[in-house]
Amino acid sequence: MTTKKIVFSGIQPTGDFHIGNYIGAIKRWVAEQDLYDNIFCVVDLHAITLYQDPKILRAKIRQAAGVLLACGIDPQKSLLFVQSHVPAHAELAWILNCVTPVGWLERMTQYKDKSAKLESVSTGLLDYPVLMASDILLYQTDYVPVGEDQKQHIELTRDVAQRFNALYGETFAIPEGTIPKIGARIMGFDDPTVKMSKSLAAEQKHHAVGLLDSPDQVWAVLKRATTDSGKEITFSEDSKKAGVKNLLTVYQALTGQTQAEIENHFEGKLYGALKREVADVIIEALKPLQARYNELMQDTSALDAILQRAAEQAAARAAPTLRKAKEKVGFVV
Ligand code: ATP
Ligand code: LTN
């Protein structure tokens, strides 16, 4: 029997999951479930690096887990749990903190972007990537499927693992980030110069399509999507055409068609038609998952039971690596 490679990935319960999260990450988690030994985590410890209203956070954690199950994460094939339910994540993060130079963290572009907008920056925000390294390294992960924005954090995870291994001896597997070929960075529909994100979606009405949005809501966003003053519908690299390219990329990721097929299909059509067709493809993709979500959330006790069982299993799987790390640094274990 060949043992399957281990996949770990996480998502923050910081808002409503959007089509960028789906295309960049969740869709692949689901599609590749049979190939790997999968561990997926709702990273609530990461979420509080920026203040969250406690009541809303509690609801969003369950919503996040519910949406992932509705998207097709199968608890028979994958562990799906909540990060704070497994204390090993925070424990290993502390140990890794002690081998991570502050300079490495200050260089992270996500930290620079997020901290620039704040009056007061928490230590947690700076430390965010070390906690992420802990998530990944605890499970001897081989692959980390994420969107492009997480590439730098995965590199840091590898550096931290290598540094720990060099200082204390072989302890952690060195993971590899896997970025999708299509849709690694879906841009905001209202502004194709910025990455679509949950935080911007909360502030800007026409920024993103949420996975639980109604057909009317989807169309309200799509019909206002930023395009340009031209009329060619092509996958052009011209920065002026970034809006059109973004719409085509969403279309491509959801239909699986080639760029040539898509450009052919839209030849001679107007931007209005492009927006309508992209909206329809999104609405169709969301329909089945929304139906499953509504069913699942009627009684959240089943969901809570899944999360609890998975947390126990995750804790058992994390324990040997945490113990090894503690032994290596010289703790009495
Ligand atoms: P926030 O605004 O709260 O930082 P986010 O929308 O950036 O949230 P995350 O929870 O940070 O979402 O990311 C979850 C997963 O979705 C990660 O793998 C991330 O790389 C991916 N992802 C996030 N935004 C996009 C995007 N616009 N295009 C493709 N993948 C994305
Ligand atoms: N930082 C990630 C979320 C995350 C993650 C992880 C992703 C936390 N821990 C471990 C992959 C592996 C983000 O998407 N913002």
mmCIF file of N, CA and C in Angstrom, residues 108-110 129 132 136 144-159 175-180 184-185 195:
data_model
loop_
_atom_site.group_PDB
_atom_site.id
_atom_site.type_symbol
_atom_site.label_atom_id
_atom_site.label_comp_id
_atom_site.label_asym_id
_atom_site.label_seq_id
_atom_site.Cartn_x
_atom_site.Cartn_y
_atom_site.Cartn_z
ATOM 1 N N MET A 108 7.142 40.434 5.561
ATOM 2 C CA MET A 108 5.978 39.820 4.911
ATOM 3 C C MET A 108 5.069 40.900 4.306
ATOM 4 N N THR A 109 4.735 40.751 3.033
ATOM 5 C CA THR A 109 3.952 41.831 2.385
ATOM 6 C C THR A 109 2.547 41.924 2.972
ATOM 7 N N GLN A 110 1.950 40.789 3.340
ATOM 8 C CA GLN A 110 0.600 40.866 3.924
ATOM 9 C C GLN A 110 0.633 41.660 5.232
ATOM 10 N N PRO A 129 2.336 34.542 10.502
ATOM 11 C CA PRO A 129 2.927 33.479 9.674
ATOM 12 C C PRO A 129 3.581 32.348 10.488
ATOM 13 N N MET A 132 0.868 30.041 11.275
ATOM 14 C CA MET A 132 0.560 29.303 10.039
ATOM 15 C C MET A 132 1.598 28.194 9.811
ATOM 16 N N ILE A 136 0.928 23.980 9.664
ATOM 17 C CA ILE A 136 1.382 23.127 8.561
ATOM 18 C C ILE A 136 2.372 22.063 9.060
ATOM 19 N N VAL A 144 0.485 22.204 0.406
ATOM 20 C CA VAL A 144 -0.407 23.225 0.972
ATOM 21 C C VAL A 144 -1.104 23.960 -0.178
ATOM 22 N N PRO A 145 -2.341 23.564 -0.516
ATOM 23 C CA PRO A 145 -3.044 24.234 -1.613
ATOM 24 C C PRO A 145 -3.627 25.572 -1.170
ATOM 25 N N VAL A 146 -3.135 26.642 -1.764
ATOM 26 C CA VAL A 146 -3.545 28.004 -1.394
ATOM 27 C C VAL A 146 -3.562 28.895 -2.639
ATOM 28 N N GLY A 147 -4.134 30.078 -2.491
ATOM 29 C CA GLY A 147 -4.055 31.088 -3.539
ATOM 30 C C GLY A 147 -2.685 31.755 -3.507
ATOM 31 N N GLU A 148 -2.430 32.555 -4.534
ATOM 32 C CA GLU A 148 -1.093 33.127 -4.708
ATOM 33 C C GLU A 148 -0.653 34.023 -3.541
ATOM 34 N N ASP A 149 -1.632 34.691 -2.916
ATOM 35 C CA ASP A 149 -1.280 35.624 -1.832
ATOM 36 C C ASP A 149 -0.572 34.931 -0.662
ATOM 37 N N GLN A 150 -0.679 33.605 -0.574
ATOM 38 C CA GLN A 150 -0.078 32.890 0.562
ATOM 39 C C GLN A 150 1.309 32.321 0.266
ATOM 40 N N LYS A 151 1.785 32.547 -0.941
ATOM 41 C CA LYS A 151 3.071 31.989 -1.372
ATOM 42 C C LYS A 151 4.208 32.376 -0.418
ATOM 43 N N GLN A 152 4.238 33.652 -0.072
ATOM 44 C CA GLN A 152 5.330 34.142 0.775
ATOM 45 C C GLN A 152 5.275 33.491 2.167
ATOM 46 N N HIS A 153 4.058 33.264 2.663
ATOM 47 C CA HIS A 153 3.925 32.618 3.979
ATOM 48 C C HIS A 153 4.398 31.157 3.936
ATOM 49 N N ILE A 154 4.189 30.520 2.806
ATOM 50 C CA ILE A 154 4.635 29.120 2.689
ATOM 51 C C ILE A 154 6.176 29.083 2.628
ATOM 52 N N GLU A 155 6.742 30.044 1.919
ATOM 53 C CA GLU A 155 8.211 30.126 1.867
ATOM 54 C C GLU A 155 8.767 30.298 3.283
ATOM 55 N N LEU A 156 8.095 31.165 4.048
ATOM 56 C CA LEU A 156 8.544 31.396 5.424
ATOM 57 C C LEU A 156 8.426 30.104 6.247
ATOM 58 N N THR A 157 7.339 29.371 6.030
ATOM 59 C CA THR A 157 7.149 28.095 6.739
ATOM 60 C C THR A 157 8.319 27.158 6.451
ATOM 61 N N ARG A 158 8.710 27.104 5.201
ATOM 62 C CA ARG A 158 9.841 26.239 4.821
ATOM 63 C C ARG A 158 11.126 26.712 5.507
ATOM 64 N N ASP A 159 11.326 28.025 5.531
ATOM 65 C CA ASP A 159 12.534 28.568 6.164
ATOM 66 C C ASP A 159 12.557 28.262 7.665
ATOM 67 N N PRO A 175 7.302 21.417 3.621
ATOM 68 C CA PRO A 175 6.102 21.398 2.759
ATOM 69 C C PRO A 175 6.279 22.197 1.479
ATOM 70 N N GLU A 176 5.385 21.914 0.539
ATOM 71 C CA GLU A 176 5.389 22.656 -0.728
ATOM 72 C C GLU A 176 4.035 23.331 -0.905
ATOM 73 N N GLY A 177 4.045 24.587 -1.296
ATOM 74 C CA GLY A 177 2.779 25.260 -1.599
ATOM 75 C C GLY A 177 2.331 24.884 -2.990
ATOM 76 N N THR A 178 1.032 24.658 -3.191
ATOM 77 C CA THR A 178 0.541 24.412 -4.543
ATOM 78 C C THR A 178 -0.485 25.489 -4.891
ATOM 79 N N ILE A 179 -0.195 26.193 -5.973
ATOM 80 C CA ILE A 179 -1.010 27.339 -6.392
ATOM 81 C C ILE A 179 -1.747 26.912 -7.669
ATOM 82 N N PRO A 180 -3.035 27.226 -7.796
ATOM 83 C CA PRO A 180 -3.750 26.765 -9.003
ATOM 84 C C PRO A 180 -3.244 27.467 -10.265
ATOM 85 N N ALA A 184 -5.476 31.803 -9.477
ATOM 86 C CA ALA A 184 -4.674 31.886 -8.247
ATOM 87 C C ALA A 184 -4.872 33.224 -7.547
ATOM 88 N N ARG A 185 -5.332 34.214 -8.312
ATOM 89 C CA ARG A 185 -5.528 35.554 -7.754
ATOM 90 C C ARG A 185 -6.707 36.215 -8.467
ATOM 91 N N LYS A 195 -6.646 42.408 -5.070
ATOM 92 C CA LYS A 195 -7.113 41.037 -4.859
ATOM 93 C C LYS A 195 -8.495 41.054 -4.213
#
